[in-house]
PDB file of C-alpha atoms in Angstrom:
ATOM      1  CA  MET A 124      96.432  88.443 111.041  1.00 53.00           C
ATOM      2  CA  ARG A 125      94.155  91.562 111.733  1.00 53.00           C
ATOM      3  CA  PRO A 126      95.411  92.251 115.270  1.00 50.00           C
ATOM      4  CA  ILE A 127      98.961  92.187 113.552  1.00 46.00           C
ATOM      5  CA  LEU A 128      97.946  94.842 111.206  1.00 46.00           C
ATOM      6  CA  ILE A 129      96.604  97.319 113.886  1.00 49.00           C
ATOM      7  CA  PHE A 130      99.649  96.416 116.181  1.00 45.00           C
ATOM      8  CA  VAL A 131     102.077  97.525 113.206  1.00 44.00           C
ATOM      9  CA  ALA A 132      99.949 100.693 112.478  1.00 48.00           C
ATOM     10  CA  ALA A 133     100.137 101.607 116.295  1.00 48.00           C
ATOM     11  CA  ALA A 134     103.837 101.027 116.003  1.00 44.00           C
ATOM     12  CA  MET A 135     104.156 103.111 113.077  1.00 45.00           C
ATOM     13  CA  LEU A 136     102.303 105.654 114.627  1.00 45.00           C
ATOM     14  CA  LEU A 137     104.438 106.025 117.496  1.00 45.00           C
ATOM     15  CA  PHE A 138     107.872 105.448 116.136  1.00 43.00           C
ATOM     16  CA  SER A 139     107.846 106.756 112.574  1.00 44.00           C
ATOM     17  CA  CYS A 140     105.417 109.457 111.871  1.00 53.00           C
ATOM     18  CA  SER A 141     107.687 112.216 112.645  1.00 43.00           C
ATOM     19  CA  HIS A 142     111.229 112.803 112.975  1.00 39.00           C
ATOM     20  CA  GLU A 143     110.950 113.988 116.810  1.00 39.00           C
ATOM     21  CA  HIS A 144     113.955 113.399 118.990  1.00 33.00           C
ATOM     22  CA  LYS A 145     113.550 113.112 122.553  1.00 34.00           C
ATOM     23  CA  THR A 146     115.111 115.087 125.436  1.00 30.00           C
ATOM     24  CA  GLY A 147     116.482 113.528 128.477  1.00 30.00           C
ATOM     25  CA  GLU A 148     113.432 113.473 130.347  1.00 31.00           C
ATOM     26  CA  ALA A 149     111.173 110.859 130.053  1.00 32.00           C
ATOM     27  CA  GLY A 150     108.012 112.214 128.762  1.00 35.00           C
ATOM     28  CA  HIS A 151     109.029 115.136 127.439  1.00 34.00           C
ATOM     29  CA  HIS A 152     109.779 115.983 123.344  1.00 37.00           C
ATOM     30  CA  ASP A 153     111.565 119.151 122.368  1.00 38.00           C
ATOM     31  CA  GLY A 154     110.823 120.795 125.732  1.00 36.00           C
ATOM     32  CA  HIS A 155     107.373 120.212 125.933  1.00 41.00           C
ATOM     33  CA  ALA A 156     105.431 117.877 128.362  1.00 43.00           C
ATOM     34  CA  ALA A 157     103.760 114.961 126.519  1.00 55.00           C
ATOM     35  CA  HIS A 158      99.984 115.304 126.508  1.00 60.00           C
ATOM     36  CA  THR A 159      97.808 112.440 127.803  1.00 79.00           C
ATOM     37  CA  GLU A 160      94.279 113.993 127.289  1.00 90.00           C
ATOM     38  CA  LEU A 161      92.661 115.528 124.410  1.00 92.00           C
ATOM     39  CA  ALA A 162      92.570 119.382 124.564  1.00 94.00           C
ATOM     40  CA  LEU A 163      93.364 122.450 122.725  1.00 95.00           C
ATOM     41  CA  ASN A 164      96.315 124.407 122.367  1.00 94.00           C
ATOM     42  CA  ASN A 165      95.716 127.291 125.000  1.00 94.00           C
ATOM     43  CA  GLY A 166      91.892 127.722 123.721  1.00 94.00           C
ATOM     44  CA  GLU A 167      93.115 127.371 120.098  1.00 96.00           C
ATOM     45  CA  ARG A 168      93.009 124.559 117.719  1.00 97.00           C
ATOM     46  CA  TRP A 169      96.421 122.573 116.889  1.00 97.00           C
ATOM     47  CA  GLN A 170      98.077 123.112 113.514  1.00 96.00           C
ATOM     48  CA  ALA A 171      97.720 119.912 111.601  1.00 96.00           C
ATOM     49  CA  ASP A 172      99.957 119.258 108.387  1.00 95.00           C
ATOM     50  CA  GLU A 173      98.147 119.042 104.865  1.00 95.00           C
ATOM     51  CA  ALA A 174      98.425 115.534 104.621  1.00 95.00           C
ATOM     52  CA  THR A 175      97.003 114.565 108.123  1.00 96.00           C
ATOM     53  CA  ASN A 176      93.906 116.950 107.246  1.00 97.00           C
ATOM     54  CA  ASP A 177      93.505 115.363 103.797  1.00 97.00           C
ATOM     55  CA  ASN A 178      93.543 111.832 105.322  1.00 96.00           C
ATOM     56  CA  ILE A 179      91.596 112.612 108.181  1.00 97.00           C
ATOM     57  CA  ALA A 180      88.762 113.982 105.650  1.00 97.00           C
ATOM     58  CA  GLN A 181      88.892 110.855 103.616  1.00 97.00           C
ATOM     59  CA  LEU A 182      88.393 108.876 106.816  1.00 98.00           C
ATOM     60  CA  GLN A 183      85.217 111.077 107.858  1.00 98.00           C
ATOM     61  CA  GLN A 184      84.012 110.924 104.255  1.00 98.00           C
ATOM     62  CA  LEU A 185      84.499 106.900 104.396  1.00 97.00           C
ATOM     63  CA  MET A 186      82.451 106.712 107.793  1.00 98.00           C
ATOM     64  CA  GLU A 187      79.639 109.392 106.547  1.00 98.00           C
ATOM     65  CA  GLU A 188      79.447 107.011 103.286  1.00 98.00           C
ATOM     66  CA  HIS A 189      79.240 103.674 105.503  1.00 98.00           C
ATOM     67  CA  LEU A 190      76.377 105.465 107.933  1.00 98.00           C
ATOM     68  CA  SER A 191      74.254 106.457 104.819  1.00 98.00           C
ATOM     69  CA  GLN A 192      73.922 102.733 103.661  1.00 96.00           C
ATOM     70  CA  PRO A 193      70.774 101.135 104.420  1.00 97.00           C
ATOM     71  CA  ASP A 194      72.777  97.945 105.766  1.00 97.00           C
ATOM     72  CA  ALA A 195      75.271 100.109 108.019  1.00 97.00           C
ATOM     73  CA  ASP A 196      74.153  98.072 111.059  1.00 97.00           C
ATOM     74  CA  GLU A 197      75.019  94.781 109.495  1.00 96.00           C
ATOM     75  CA  PRO A 198      77.996  92.644 110.249  1.00 95.00           C
ATOM     76  CA  GLU A 199      79.288  92.678 106.974  1.00 95.00           C
ATOM     77  CA  ALA A 200      79.170  96.285 106.361  1.00 97.00           C
ATOM     78  CA  VAL A 201      80.854  97.216 109.767  1.00 97.00           C
ATOM     79  CA  TYR A 202      83.405  94.500 109.048  1.00 95.00           C
ATOM     80  CA  GLU A 203      84.118  96.303 105.592  1.00 96.00           C
ATOM     81  CA  LEU A 204      84.263  99.512 107.310  1.00 97.00           C
ATOM     82  CA  GLY A 205      87.099  98.063 109.345  1.00 96.00           C
ATOM     83  CA  ARG A 206      89.160  96.860 106.656  1.00 96.00           C
ATOM     84  CA  ASN A 207      88.779 100.074 104.660  1.00 97.00           C
ATOM     85  CA  MET A 208      89.555 102.031 108.158  1.00 97.00           C
ATOM     86  CA  GLN A 209      92.546 100.363 108.705  1.00 95.00           C
ATOM     87  CA  LEU A 210      93.969 101.205 105.237  1.00 95.00           C
ATOM     88  CA  GLY A 211      93.135 104.929 105.718  1.00 95.00           C
ATOM     89  CA  PHE A 212      94.838 104.887 109.164  1.00 94.00           C
ATOM     90  CA  GLN A 213      97.605 103.509 107.298  1.00 93.00           C
ATOM     91  CA  GLU A 214      97.662 106.437 105.217  1.00 94.00           C
ATOM     92  CA  VAL A 215      97.717 108.887 108.007  1.00 93.00           C
ATOM     93  CA  PHE A 216     100.411 107.105 109.487  1.00 88.00           C
ATOM     94  CA  ASP A 217     102.471 106.885 106.376  1.00 92.00           C
ATOM     95  CA  GLU A 218     102.211 110.764 105.583  1.00 93.00           C
ATOM     96  CA  CYS A 219     102.441 112.062 108.891  1.00 88.00           C
ATOM     97  CA  ARG A 220     105.479 114.677 108.852  1.00 91.00           C
ATOM     98  CA  MET A 221     104.031 116.320 112.081  1.00 93.00           C
ATOM     99  CA  LYS A 222     106.388 117.136 114.983  1.00 93.00           C
ATOM    100  CA  GLY A 223     106.438 118.802 118.556  1.00 94.00           C
ATOM    101  CA  PRO A 224     103.423 119.188 120.662  1.00 95.00           C
ATOM    102  CA  GLU A 225     101.120 119.276 117.511  1.00 95.00           C
ATOM    103  CA  HIS A 226     101.940 115.782 116.980  1.00 94.00           C
ATOM    104  CA  ASP A 227     101.861 114.619 120.593  1.00 94.00           C
ATOM    105  CA  MET A 228      98.391 115.779 120.362  1.00 95.00           C
ATOM    106  CA  LEU A 229      97.631 113.909 117.100  1.00 94.00           C
ATOM    107  CA  HIS A 230      98.625 110.844 119.143  1.00 91.00           C
ATOM    108  CA  VAL A 231      96.210 111.280 121.850  1.00 95.00           C
ATOM    109  CA  TYR A 232      93.586 111.830 119.545  1.00 95.00           C
ATOM    110  CA  LEU A 233      94.284 108.742 117.301  1.00 94.00           C
ATOM    111  CA  MET A 234      95.417 106.193 119.761  1.00 92.00           C
ATOM    112  CA  PRO A 235      91.871 105.458 120.998  1.00 92.00           C
ATOM    113  CA  MET A 236      90.624 105.360 117.626  1.00 95.00           C
ATOM    114  CA  LEU A 237      92.975 102.242 116.660  1.00 93.00           C
ATOM    115  CA  GLU A 238      91.374 100.422 119.394  1.00 94.00           C
ATOM    116  CA  ASP A 239      87.879 101.013 117.950  1.00 96.00           C
ATOM    117  CA  VAL A 240      88.975 100.008 114.475  1.00 96.00           C
ATOM    118  CA  LYS A 241      90.292  96.820 115.693  1.00 94.00           C
ATOM    119  CA  ALA A 242      86.823  96.504 117.631  1.00 96.00           C
ATOM    120  CA  LEU A 243      85.203  96.799 114.164  1.00 96.00           C
ATOM    121  CA  GLU A 244      85.848  93.004 113.580  1.00 92.00           C
ATOM    122  CA  SER A 245      84.410  91.828 116.762  1.00 92.00           C
ATOM    123  CA  SER A 246      82.200  88.651 116.609  1.00 91.00           C
ATOM    124  CA  ARG A 247      79.835  90.446 118.871  1.00 94.00           C
ATOM    125  CA  VAL A 248      77.792  92.879 116.889  1.00 94.00           C
ATOM    126  CA  GLU A 249      76.960  94.963 119.698  1.00 96.00           C
ATOM    127  CA  ASP A 250      80.719  95.470 120.551  1.00 96.00           C
ATOM    128  CA  ALA A 251      81.407  96.089 116.691  1.00 97.00           C
ATOM    129  CA  LEU A 252      78.629  98.879 116.421  1.00 97.00           C
ATOM    130  CA  ALA A 253      79.392 100.823 119.786  1.00 97.00           C
ATOM    131  CA  ALA A 254      83.011 100.897 118.596  1.00 97.00           C
ATOM    132  CA  ARG A 255      81.720 102.305 114.953  1.00 98.00           C
ATOM    133  CA  ASP A 256      79.772 104.799 116.802  1.00 98.00           C
ATOM    134  CA  ARG A 257      82.723 105.847 119.184  1.00 97.00           C
ATOM    135  CA  LEU A 258      84.823 106.247 115.934  1.00 97.00           C
ATOM    136  CA  ALA A 259      82.335 108.377 114.134  1.00 98.00           C
ATOM    137  CA  GLU A 260      82.154 110.791 117.071  1.00 97.00           C
ATOM    138  CA  GLN A 261      85.743 110.875 117.234  1.00 97.00           C
ATOM    139  CA  LEU A 262      86.204 111.423 113.652  1.00 97.00           C
ATOM    140  CA  GLU A 263      83.440 114.429 114.043  1.00 96.00           C
ATOM    141  CA  ALA A 264      85.828 115.940 116.618  1.00 96.00           C
ATOM    142  CA  TYR A 265      88.792 116.297 114.558  1.00 97.00           C
ATOM    143  CA  GLN A 266      87.918 119.734 113.632  1.00 96.00           C
ATOM    144  CA  ILE A 267      87.188 120.902 117.241  1.00 97.00           C
ATOM    145  CA  TYR A 268      91.043 120.031 118.070  1.00 97.00           C
ATOM    146  CA  PHE A 269      92.896 120.436 114.684  1.00 97.00           C
ATOM    147  CA  LYS A 270      92.927 122.980 111.963  1.00 96.00           C
TER     148      LYS A 270
END
């Protein structure tokens, strides 16, 4: 059931979080090349919409609260974090109205995180903790790339 939720969330991100129209060239949106690596916008942070900023802030808060718990490394706590992160990411996707190159870069930022959210439910504690730590680092990096 959970893999299906992750897949649906990823599909929503890819297909319905903006109203972009592709040009005739594969891999290009609105005349700009699609980005495949997280980067700044000519040395500046990308402009995100208010809903995205608010939802990422909620995910950051969720992670901070999780990490401050004394039992944060216990499988049950990591699993609970995964359930809450899935709900939080769903809000990011549902409320996204970004378009253009900023939207493309948001995809580059978010897609690796979806894999880590899925990995939070791993039966191997080491894998779940590694995914959690990568997710925490990626959430912290949001303000480096977006404003």
